[in-house]
Structure formats: C-alpha cells, structure tokens
CSV table of C-alpha atoms in Angstrom, one decimal:
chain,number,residue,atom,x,y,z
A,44,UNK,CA,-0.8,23.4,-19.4
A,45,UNK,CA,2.4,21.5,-19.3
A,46,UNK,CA,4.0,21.6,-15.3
A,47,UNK,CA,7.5,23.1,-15.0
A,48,UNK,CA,7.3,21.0,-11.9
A,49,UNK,CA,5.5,18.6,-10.3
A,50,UNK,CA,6.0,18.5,-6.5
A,51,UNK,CA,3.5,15.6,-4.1
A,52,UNK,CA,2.5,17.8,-1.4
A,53,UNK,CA,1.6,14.9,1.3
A,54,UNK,CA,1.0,15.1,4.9
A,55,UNK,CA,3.7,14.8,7.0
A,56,UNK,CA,4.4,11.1,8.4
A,57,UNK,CA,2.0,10.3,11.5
A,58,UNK,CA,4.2,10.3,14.5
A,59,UNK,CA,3.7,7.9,16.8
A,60,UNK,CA,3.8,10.3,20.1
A,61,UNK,CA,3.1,8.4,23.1
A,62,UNK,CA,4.6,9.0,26.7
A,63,UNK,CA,6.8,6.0,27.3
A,64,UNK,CA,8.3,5.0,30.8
A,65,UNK,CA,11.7,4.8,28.5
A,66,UNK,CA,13.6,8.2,28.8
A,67,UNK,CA,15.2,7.4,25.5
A,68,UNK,CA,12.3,6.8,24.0
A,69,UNK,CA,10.3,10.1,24.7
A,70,UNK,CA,13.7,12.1,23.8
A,71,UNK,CA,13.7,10.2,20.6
A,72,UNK,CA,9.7,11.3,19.8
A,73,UNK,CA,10.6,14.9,21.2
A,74,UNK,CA,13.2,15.3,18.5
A,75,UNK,CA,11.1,13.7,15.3
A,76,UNK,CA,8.0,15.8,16.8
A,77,UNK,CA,10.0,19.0,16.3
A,78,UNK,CA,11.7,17.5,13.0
A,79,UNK,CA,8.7,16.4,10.7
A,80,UNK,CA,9.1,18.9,8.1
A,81,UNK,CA,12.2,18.5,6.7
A,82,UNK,CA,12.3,22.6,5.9
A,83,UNK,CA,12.5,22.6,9.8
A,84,UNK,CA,15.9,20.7,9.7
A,85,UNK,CA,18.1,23.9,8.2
A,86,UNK,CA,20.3,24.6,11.6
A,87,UNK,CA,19.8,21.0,13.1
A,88,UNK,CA,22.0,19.2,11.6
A,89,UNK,CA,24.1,18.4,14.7
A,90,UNK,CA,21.3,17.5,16.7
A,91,UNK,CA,19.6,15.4,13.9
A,92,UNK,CA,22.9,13.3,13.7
A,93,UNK,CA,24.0,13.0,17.1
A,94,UNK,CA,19.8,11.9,18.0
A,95,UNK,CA,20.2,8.9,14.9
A,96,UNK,CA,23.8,7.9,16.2
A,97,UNK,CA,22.2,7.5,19.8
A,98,UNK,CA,19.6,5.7,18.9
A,99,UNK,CA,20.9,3.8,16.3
A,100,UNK,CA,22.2,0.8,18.2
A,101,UNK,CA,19.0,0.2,20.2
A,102,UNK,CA,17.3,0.1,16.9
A,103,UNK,CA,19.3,-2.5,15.0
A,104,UNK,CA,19.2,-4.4,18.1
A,105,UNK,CA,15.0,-4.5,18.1
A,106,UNK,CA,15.6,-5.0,14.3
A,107,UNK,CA,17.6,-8.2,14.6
A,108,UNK,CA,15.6,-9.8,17.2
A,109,UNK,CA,13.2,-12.3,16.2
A,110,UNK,CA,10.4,-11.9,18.4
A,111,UNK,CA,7.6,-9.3,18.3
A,112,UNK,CA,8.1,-5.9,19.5
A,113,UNK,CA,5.6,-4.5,22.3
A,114,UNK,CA,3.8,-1.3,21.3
A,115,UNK,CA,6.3,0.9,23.1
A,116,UNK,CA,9.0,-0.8,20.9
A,117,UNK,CA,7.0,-0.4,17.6
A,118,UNK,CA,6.4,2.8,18.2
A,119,UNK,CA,10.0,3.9,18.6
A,120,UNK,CA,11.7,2.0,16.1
A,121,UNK,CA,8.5,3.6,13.6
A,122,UNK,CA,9.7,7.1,15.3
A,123,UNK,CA,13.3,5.9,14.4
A,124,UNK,CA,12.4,5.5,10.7
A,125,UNK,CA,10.4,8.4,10.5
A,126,UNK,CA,13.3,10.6,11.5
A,127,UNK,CA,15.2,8.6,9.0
A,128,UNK,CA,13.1,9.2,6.1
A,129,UNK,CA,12.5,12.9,7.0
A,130,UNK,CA,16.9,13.6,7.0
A,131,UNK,CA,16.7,11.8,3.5
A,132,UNK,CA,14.2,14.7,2.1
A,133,UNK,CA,16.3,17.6,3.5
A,134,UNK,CA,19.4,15.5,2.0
A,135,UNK,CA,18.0,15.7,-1.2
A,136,UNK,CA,16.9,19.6,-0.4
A,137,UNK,CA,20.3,20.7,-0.2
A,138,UNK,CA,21.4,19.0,-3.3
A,139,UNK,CA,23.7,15.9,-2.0
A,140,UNK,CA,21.1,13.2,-3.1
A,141,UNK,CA,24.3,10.5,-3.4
A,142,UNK,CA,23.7,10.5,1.5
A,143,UNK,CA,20.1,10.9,0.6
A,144,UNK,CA,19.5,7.7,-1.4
A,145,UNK,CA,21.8,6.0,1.2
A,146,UNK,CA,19.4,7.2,3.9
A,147,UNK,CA,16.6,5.9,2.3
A,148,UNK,CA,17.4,2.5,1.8
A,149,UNK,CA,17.8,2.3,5.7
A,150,UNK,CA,14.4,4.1,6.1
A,151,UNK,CA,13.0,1.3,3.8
A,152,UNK,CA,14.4,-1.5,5.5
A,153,UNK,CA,13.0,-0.7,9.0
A,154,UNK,CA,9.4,0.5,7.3
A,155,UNK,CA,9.4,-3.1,5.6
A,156,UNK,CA,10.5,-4.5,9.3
A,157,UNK,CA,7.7,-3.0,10.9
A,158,UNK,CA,4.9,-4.1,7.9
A,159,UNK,CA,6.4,-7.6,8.7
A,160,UNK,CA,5.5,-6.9,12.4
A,161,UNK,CA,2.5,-5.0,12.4
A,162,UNK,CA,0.7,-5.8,8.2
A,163,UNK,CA,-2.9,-5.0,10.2
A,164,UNK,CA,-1.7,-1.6,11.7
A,165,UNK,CA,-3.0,1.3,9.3
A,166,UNK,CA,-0.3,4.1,10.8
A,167,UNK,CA,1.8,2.0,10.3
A,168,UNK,CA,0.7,1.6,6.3
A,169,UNK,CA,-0.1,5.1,5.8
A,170,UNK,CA,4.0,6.0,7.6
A,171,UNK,CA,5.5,3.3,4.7
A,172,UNK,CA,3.4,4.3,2.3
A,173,UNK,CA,4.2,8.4,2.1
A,174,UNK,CA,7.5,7.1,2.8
A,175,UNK,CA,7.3,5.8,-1.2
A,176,UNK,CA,5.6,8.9,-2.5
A,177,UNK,CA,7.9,11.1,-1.2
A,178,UNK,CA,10.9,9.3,-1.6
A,179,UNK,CA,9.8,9.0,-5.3
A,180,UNK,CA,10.0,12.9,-5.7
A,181,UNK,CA,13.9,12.3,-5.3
A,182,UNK,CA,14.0,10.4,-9.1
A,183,UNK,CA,11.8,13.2,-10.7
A,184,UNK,CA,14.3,14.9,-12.8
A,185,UNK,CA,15.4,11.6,-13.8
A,186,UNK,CA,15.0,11.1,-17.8
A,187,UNK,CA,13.5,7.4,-17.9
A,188,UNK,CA,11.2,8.0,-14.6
A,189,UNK,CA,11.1,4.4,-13.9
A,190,UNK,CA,12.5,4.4,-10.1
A,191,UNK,CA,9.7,7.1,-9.5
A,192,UNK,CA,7.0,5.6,-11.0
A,193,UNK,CA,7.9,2.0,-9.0
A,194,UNK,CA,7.5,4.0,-6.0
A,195,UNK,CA,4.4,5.7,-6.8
A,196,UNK,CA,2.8,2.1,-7.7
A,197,UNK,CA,4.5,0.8,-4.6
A,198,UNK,CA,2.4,4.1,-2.8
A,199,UNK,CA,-1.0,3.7,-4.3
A,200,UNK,CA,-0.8,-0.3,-3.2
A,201,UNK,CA,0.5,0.7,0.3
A,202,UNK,CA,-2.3,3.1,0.6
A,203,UNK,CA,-5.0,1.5,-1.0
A,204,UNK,CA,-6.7,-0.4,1.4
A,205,UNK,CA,-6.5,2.4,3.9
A,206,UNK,CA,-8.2,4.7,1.2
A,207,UNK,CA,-10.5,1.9,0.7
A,208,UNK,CA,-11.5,1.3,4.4
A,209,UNK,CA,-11.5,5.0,5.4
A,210,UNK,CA,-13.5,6.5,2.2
A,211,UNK,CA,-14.1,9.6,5.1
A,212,UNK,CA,-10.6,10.0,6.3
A,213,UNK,CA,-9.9,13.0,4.5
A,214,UNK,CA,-5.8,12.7,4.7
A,215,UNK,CA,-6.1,9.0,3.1
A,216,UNK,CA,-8.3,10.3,0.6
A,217,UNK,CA,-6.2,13.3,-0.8
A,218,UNK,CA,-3.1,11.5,0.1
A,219,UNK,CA,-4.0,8.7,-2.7
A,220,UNK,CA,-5.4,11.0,-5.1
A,221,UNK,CA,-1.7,12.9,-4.8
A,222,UNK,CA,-0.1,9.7,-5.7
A,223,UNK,CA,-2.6,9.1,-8.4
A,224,UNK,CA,-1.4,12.3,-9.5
A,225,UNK,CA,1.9,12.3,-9.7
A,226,UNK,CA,1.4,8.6,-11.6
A,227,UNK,CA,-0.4,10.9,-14.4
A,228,UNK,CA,2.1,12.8,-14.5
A,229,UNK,CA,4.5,10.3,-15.6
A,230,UNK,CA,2.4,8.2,-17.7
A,231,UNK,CA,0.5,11.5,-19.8
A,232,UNK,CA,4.4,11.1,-21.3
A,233,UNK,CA,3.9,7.8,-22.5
A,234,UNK,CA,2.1,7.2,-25.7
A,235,UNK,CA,1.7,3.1,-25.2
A,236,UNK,CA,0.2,4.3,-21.8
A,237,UNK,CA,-3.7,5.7,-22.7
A,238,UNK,CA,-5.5,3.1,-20.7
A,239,UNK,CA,-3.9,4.1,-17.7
A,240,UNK,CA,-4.1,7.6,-18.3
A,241,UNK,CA,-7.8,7.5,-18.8
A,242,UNK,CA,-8.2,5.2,-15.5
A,243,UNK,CA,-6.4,8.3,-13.5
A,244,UNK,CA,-8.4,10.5,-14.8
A,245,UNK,CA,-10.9,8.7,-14.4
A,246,UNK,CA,-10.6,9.0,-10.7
A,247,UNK,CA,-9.2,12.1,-10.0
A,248,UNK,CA,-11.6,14.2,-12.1
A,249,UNK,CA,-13.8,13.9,-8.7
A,250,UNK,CA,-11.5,16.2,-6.4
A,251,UNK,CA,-10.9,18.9,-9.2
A,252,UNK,CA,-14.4,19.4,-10.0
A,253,UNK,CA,-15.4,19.0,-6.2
A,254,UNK,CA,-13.3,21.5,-5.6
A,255,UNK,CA,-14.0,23.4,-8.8
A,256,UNK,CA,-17.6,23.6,-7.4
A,257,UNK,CA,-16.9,24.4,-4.1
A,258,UNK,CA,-13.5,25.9,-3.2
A,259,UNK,CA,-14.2,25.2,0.4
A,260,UNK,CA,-13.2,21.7,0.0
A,261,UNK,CA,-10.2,20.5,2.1
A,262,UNK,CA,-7.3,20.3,-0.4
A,263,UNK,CA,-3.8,21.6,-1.3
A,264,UNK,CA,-4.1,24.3,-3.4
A,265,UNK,CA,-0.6,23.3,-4.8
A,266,UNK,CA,-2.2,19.1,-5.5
A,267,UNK,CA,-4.9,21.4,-7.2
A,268,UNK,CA,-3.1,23.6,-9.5
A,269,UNK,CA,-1.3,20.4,-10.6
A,270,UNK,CA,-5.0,18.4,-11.3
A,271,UNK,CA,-5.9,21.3,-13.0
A,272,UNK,CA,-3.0,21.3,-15.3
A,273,UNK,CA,-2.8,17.5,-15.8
A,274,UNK,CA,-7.1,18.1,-16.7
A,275,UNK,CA,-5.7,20.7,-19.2
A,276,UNK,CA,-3.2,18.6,-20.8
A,277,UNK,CA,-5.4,16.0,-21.4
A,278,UNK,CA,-7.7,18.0,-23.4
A,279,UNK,CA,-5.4,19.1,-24.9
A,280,UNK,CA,-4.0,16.0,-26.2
A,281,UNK,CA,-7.9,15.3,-27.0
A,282,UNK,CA,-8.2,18.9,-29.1
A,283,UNK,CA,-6.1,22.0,-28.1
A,284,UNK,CA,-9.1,24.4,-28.5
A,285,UNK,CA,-11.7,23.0,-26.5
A,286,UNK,CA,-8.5,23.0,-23.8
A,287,UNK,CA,-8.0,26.5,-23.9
A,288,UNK,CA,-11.6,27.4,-23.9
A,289,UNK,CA,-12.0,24.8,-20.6
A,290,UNK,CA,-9.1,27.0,-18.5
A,291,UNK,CA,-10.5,29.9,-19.5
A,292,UNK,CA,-14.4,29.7,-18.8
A,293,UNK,CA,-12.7,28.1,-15.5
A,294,UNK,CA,-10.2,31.1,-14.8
A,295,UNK,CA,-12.6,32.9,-12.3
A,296,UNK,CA,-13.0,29.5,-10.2
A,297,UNK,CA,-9.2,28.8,-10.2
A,298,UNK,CA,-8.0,32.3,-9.1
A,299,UNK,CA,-10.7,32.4,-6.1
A,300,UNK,CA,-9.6,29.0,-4.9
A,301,UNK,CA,-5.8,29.6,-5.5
A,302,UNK,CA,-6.2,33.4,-4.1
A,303,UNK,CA,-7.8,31.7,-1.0
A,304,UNK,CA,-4.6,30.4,0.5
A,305,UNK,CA,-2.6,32.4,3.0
A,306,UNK,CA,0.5,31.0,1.3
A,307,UNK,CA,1.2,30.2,-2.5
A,308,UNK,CA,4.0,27.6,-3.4
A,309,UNK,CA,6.9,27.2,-6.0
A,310,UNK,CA,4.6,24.9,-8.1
A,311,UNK,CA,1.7,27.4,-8.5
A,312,UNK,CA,3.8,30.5,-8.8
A,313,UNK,CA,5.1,28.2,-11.8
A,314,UNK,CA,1.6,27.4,-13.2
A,315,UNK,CA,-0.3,31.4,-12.7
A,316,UNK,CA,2.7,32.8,-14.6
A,317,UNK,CA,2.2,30.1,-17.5
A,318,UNK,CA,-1.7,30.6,-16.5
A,319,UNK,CA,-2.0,34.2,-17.2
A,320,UNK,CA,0.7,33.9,-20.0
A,321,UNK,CA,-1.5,32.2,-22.2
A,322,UNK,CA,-4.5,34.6,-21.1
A,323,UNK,CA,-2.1,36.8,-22.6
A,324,UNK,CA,-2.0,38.8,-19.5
A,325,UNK,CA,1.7,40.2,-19.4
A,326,UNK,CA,2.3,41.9,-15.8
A,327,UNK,CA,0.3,39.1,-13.9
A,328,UNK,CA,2.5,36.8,-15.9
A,329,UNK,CA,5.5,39.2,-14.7
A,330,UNK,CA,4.9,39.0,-10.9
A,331,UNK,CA,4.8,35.4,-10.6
A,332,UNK,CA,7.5,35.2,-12.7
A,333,UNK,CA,9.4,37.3,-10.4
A,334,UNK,CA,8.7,34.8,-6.8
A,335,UNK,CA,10.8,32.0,-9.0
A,336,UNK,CA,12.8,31.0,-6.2
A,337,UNK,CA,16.4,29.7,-7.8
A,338,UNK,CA,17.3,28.1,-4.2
A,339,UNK,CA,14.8,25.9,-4.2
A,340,UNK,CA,14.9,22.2,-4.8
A,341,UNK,CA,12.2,22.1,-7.7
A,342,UNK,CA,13.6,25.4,-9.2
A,343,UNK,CA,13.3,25.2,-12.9
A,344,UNK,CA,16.1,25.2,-14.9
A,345,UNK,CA,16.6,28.3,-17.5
A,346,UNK,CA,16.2,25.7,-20.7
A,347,UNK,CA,12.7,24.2,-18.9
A,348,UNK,CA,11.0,27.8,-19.2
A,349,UNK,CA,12.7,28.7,-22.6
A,350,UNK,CA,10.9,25.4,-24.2
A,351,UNK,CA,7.6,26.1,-22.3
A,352,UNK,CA,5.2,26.9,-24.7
A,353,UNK,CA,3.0,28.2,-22.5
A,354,UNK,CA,5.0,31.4,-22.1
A,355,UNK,CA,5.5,32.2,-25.6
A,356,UNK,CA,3.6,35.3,-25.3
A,357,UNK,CA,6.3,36.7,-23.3
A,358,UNK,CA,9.7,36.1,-25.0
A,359,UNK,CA,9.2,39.5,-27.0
A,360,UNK,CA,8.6,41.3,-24.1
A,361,UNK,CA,11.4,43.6,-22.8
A,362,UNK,CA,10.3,43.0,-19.0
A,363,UNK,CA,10.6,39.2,-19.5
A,364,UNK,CA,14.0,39.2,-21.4
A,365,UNK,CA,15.5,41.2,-18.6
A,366,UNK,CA,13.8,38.9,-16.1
A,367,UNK,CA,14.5,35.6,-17.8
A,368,UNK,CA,18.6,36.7,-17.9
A,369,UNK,CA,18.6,37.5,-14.8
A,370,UNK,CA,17.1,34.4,-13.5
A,371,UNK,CA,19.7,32.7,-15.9
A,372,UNK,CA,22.4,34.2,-14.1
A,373,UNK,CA,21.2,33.2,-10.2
A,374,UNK,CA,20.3,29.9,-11.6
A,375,UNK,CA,23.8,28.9,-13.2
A,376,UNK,CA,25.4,30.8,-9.5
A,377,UNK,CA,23.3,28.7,-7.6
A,378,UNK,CA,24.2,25.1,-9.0
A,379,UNK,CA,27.8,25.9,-8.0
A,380,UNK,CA,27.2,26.1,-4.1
A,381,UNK,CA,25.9,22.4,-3.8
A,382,UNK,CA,28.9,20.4,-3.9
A,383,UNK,CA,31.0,22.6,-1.8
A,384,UNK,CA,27.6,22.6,0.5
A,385,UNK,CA,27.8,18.5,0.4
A,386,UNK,CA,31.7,18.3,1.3
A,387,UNK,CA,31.1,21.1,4.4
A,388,UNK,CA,28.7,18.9,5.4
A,389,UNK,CA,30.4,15.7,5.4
A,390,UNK,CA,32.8,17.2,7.2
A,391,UNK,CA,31.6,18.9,9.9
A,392,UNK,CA,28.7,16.3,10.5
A,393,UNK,CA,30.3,13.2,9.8
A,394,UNK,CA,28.1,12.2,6.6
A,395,UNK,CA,29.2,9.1,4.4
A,396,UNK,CA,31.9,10.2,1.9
A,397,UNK,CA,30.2,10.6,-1.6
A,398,UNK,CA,31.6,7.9,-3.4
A,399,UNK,CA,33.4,9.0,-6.8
C-alpha cells in the first residue's frame, strides 16, 4: 500500500540533565527539558529566542576554544544544540522552512563540534545522529530526495555502532530500524536500487513480524503502519495478488495492534482509510478519512489522494466526493496562512529575514 506520508517517529533527543554549580547552565537545561517536543514550542516562541540569544555567546565562545571542554561544558553546549535542533523542527512545522534550514546548519556545526570532542561518548552519537533523521524529514516532499536520503545514510552510520553495541537497548534498536525505514522508502522508488531494497528488507522484516506475532512488543505503532505498508509494496512489486492476500489474512493482527494505542497519528489515519479502502469497507474508509488534519505539516495534498490508488473504491461514492471537496477547500485555505505566519514571526521574534 503506497504511503501518502511517511513521517520518522524517533525518540526525542537525550538531554543531558545534570545539576550544575552554573546558574546559566541549569536555566539553560530547565528550558530544553520543558522544550523537547517541538509540538510543545506553539506559545514559546519568545522564550525559546530570548533563552538561544542568552546563551548564545557563551556557546560560540566554548566552540572556538581549542581545548577540551569539562563534562559540565559538554553537556551544556550538547543542551545548546539540542534546543537548536528542536526550534528547527517547529520552524519547519509552521511552514517557514527558508529560518529552519538556517537553524540547522548551526545545530550541525555544534553536534559535529562535540563528535570531535567526545567520538567515544554514545549520547552524544545517538543526540547527532536523530539530529540527521529528523532533520532529513524537512527534504521529504522534495522531488529528487537526495538531501534526505544523505541524511538518512549519514543516520544509520551515526547510529550504527550504538545499535551494534547495545543489540538490548530498545531506543537504539527501533531508532535504527526507523532510519532503515525511511531509507526504503526512498529507494522502493528507484528501479537501479533492488539490492538495497532487498538488504532493508532484509533487516526490518524482523520488527514487523515480531510485532506481527506479538503486539506487545515495544514499537510505534505509526513506524509499524509504515513497515507494514513498505512489506506490502514490496510484494506487490514481486506479484500484486499474493500482496493483497498477505494484508488481508494479516488485517485481524494489524487492527488489534493499531487499535491498542491510546492515540492514532496523521500517518496511520492515512494508511486505515487506504487500508479498509481496498477491503472495500466504505464507512471505516470514511471515518479515517474524516481525522485528515489539513494543519498539519505532513497533510496530504488534494492531488496525493486523487492519484492514490488505493482509494479507488471510493471516488464513486457520494460521502467521499463531498468529503474529498471539502478537504480540497481547507487544504488550498490553509497553504495561504504560512507566509503571512513566517513574516508575523520575523517580526515580532526577530527571525532572519527570508531572503528573496
């Protein structure tokens, strides 16, 4: 089943949240502890700012010195760029992605300071290595997918030899197969590509049917839903009946685990409306349909689910039409709030001026 999105869903960055006898240092770990999810930001913009102003100085100057930085000082330039790198995701969130790729390259540059400093130090590997996956998520909609994919490679080497090391850490473990994942995703588009496909799948045919066996395993439901379309597509590639005959005599499995979580996402509202489309299952289709959320950042664009194949059982259907117009409608209304929403910011936060 082809994805109308693909969203990583990582763990957030591992915070380095140790009492310091620096004031400035514990405020600075106060504000990133309260700040990791960038969905948390919406109404802190001032003090998100006015905390990387502060602080920025005392950064650049432990940046620029030549000698190695004590633990304290690791850990608070690492809770610098953490901070960083979290402002760049809820940059790109609100649509004005020109500030966020500016705030990831400075993210970057301190991450690849502190490698330099501390190459030994897993936090610190596992910190620059999410920063890659889910600074790639910024290039998905791009049409060549060749920035995104550098950082996904970029990911899986960062993360390797903690995955390696770790094989019981369970947050290295699904971290890497997420990275793996969003990889496939990418290279299931490219025909010159089939070793590599195989070799993902390969490897992350262990998680889905570990969890397809027993839904009590630890794992995003929403990294899930995506192995189990990426699975599909493959087999589908392979022979398109034996495909739909896999989802189906695995619907019953997918449902319980899905219908476990207290919570369902954008990406799996996306995939049980396709899902029960092509089970030819109308009103279940319907009301997943219906929790397509047109504000979000991985919204899908009205030409994405006309082309989706998935859901051709439902373009006759009167419910659908007068869904899918709608939806058309608070799409297009949407889009034309984000650059009014980028220039309000820039002016009452003092962002860099998009450039023209």
């Amino acid at each position: 089943m082809k994805k109308l999105i693909l969203c990583i869903c990582l763990a957030t960055f591992s915070l380095q949240n140790h009492a310091s006898n620096d004031p400035n240092y514990n405020q600075l770990a106060e504000v990133v502890n309260d700040n990791l999810n960038s969905k948390k930001m919406h109404g802190h913009e001032k003090l998100i700012l006015s905390t990387m102003n502060w602080h920025k100085r005392s950064v650049d100057q432990l940046i620029e010195t030549s000698r190695q930085l004590n633990t304290n000082e690791q850990r608070y330039v690492l809770n610098y760029a953490i901070l960083k790198s979290v402002y760049a995701e809820y940059l790109i969130e609100i649509h004005c992605r020109p500030e966020s790729i500016d705030a990831q390259k400075q993210a970057e540059n301190i991450y690849q300071f502190l490698f330099k400093q501390q190459p030994n130090d897993r936090n610190v590997r596992y910190n620059l290595a999410l920063f890659y996956a889910r600074t790639s998520t910024s290039y998905r909609k791009d049409q060549n997918n060749n920035e995104r994919y550098r950082l996904l490679k970029l990911a899986e080497e960062t993360l390797y030899p903690n995955y390696q090391k770790y094989p019981k850490n369970e947050q290295y473990r699904n971290d890497y197969y997420a990275i793996l994942s969003e990889q496939l995703d990418i290279v299931q588009t490219k025909a010159n590509q089939r070793d590599e496909q195989q070799r993902l799948i390969d490897i992350l045919k262990t998680p889905l049917f570990k969890i397809l066996n027993n839904p009590k395993q630890n794992y995003d439901s929403g990294n899930f839903v995506i192995l189990v379309q990426q699975y599909y597509k493959y087999l589908y590639s392979q022979n398109p009946k034996q495909a739909d005959q896999w989802l189906i005599s695995h619907k019953n499995k997918i449902e319980n685990y899905v219908n476990t979580q207290q919570q369902n996402t954008q990406r799996e509202y996306q995939f049980l409306a396709e899902f029960y489309a092509l089970l030819n299952q109308p009103q279940k289709a319907l009301y997943y349909l219906s929790k397509y959320d047109v504000t979000n950042v991985d919204a899908a664009s009205p030409e994405t689910i006309a082309k989706e194949r998935n859901l051709a059982n439902l373009r006759l259907n009167p419910n659908y039409q007068n869904w899918f117009k709608q939806y058309q409608l608070d799409y297009e209304e949407n889009q034309k709030a984000y650059p009014p929403l980028c220039s309000s910011m820039q002016g009452n936060l003092d962002l860099p001026k998009q450039k023209n």
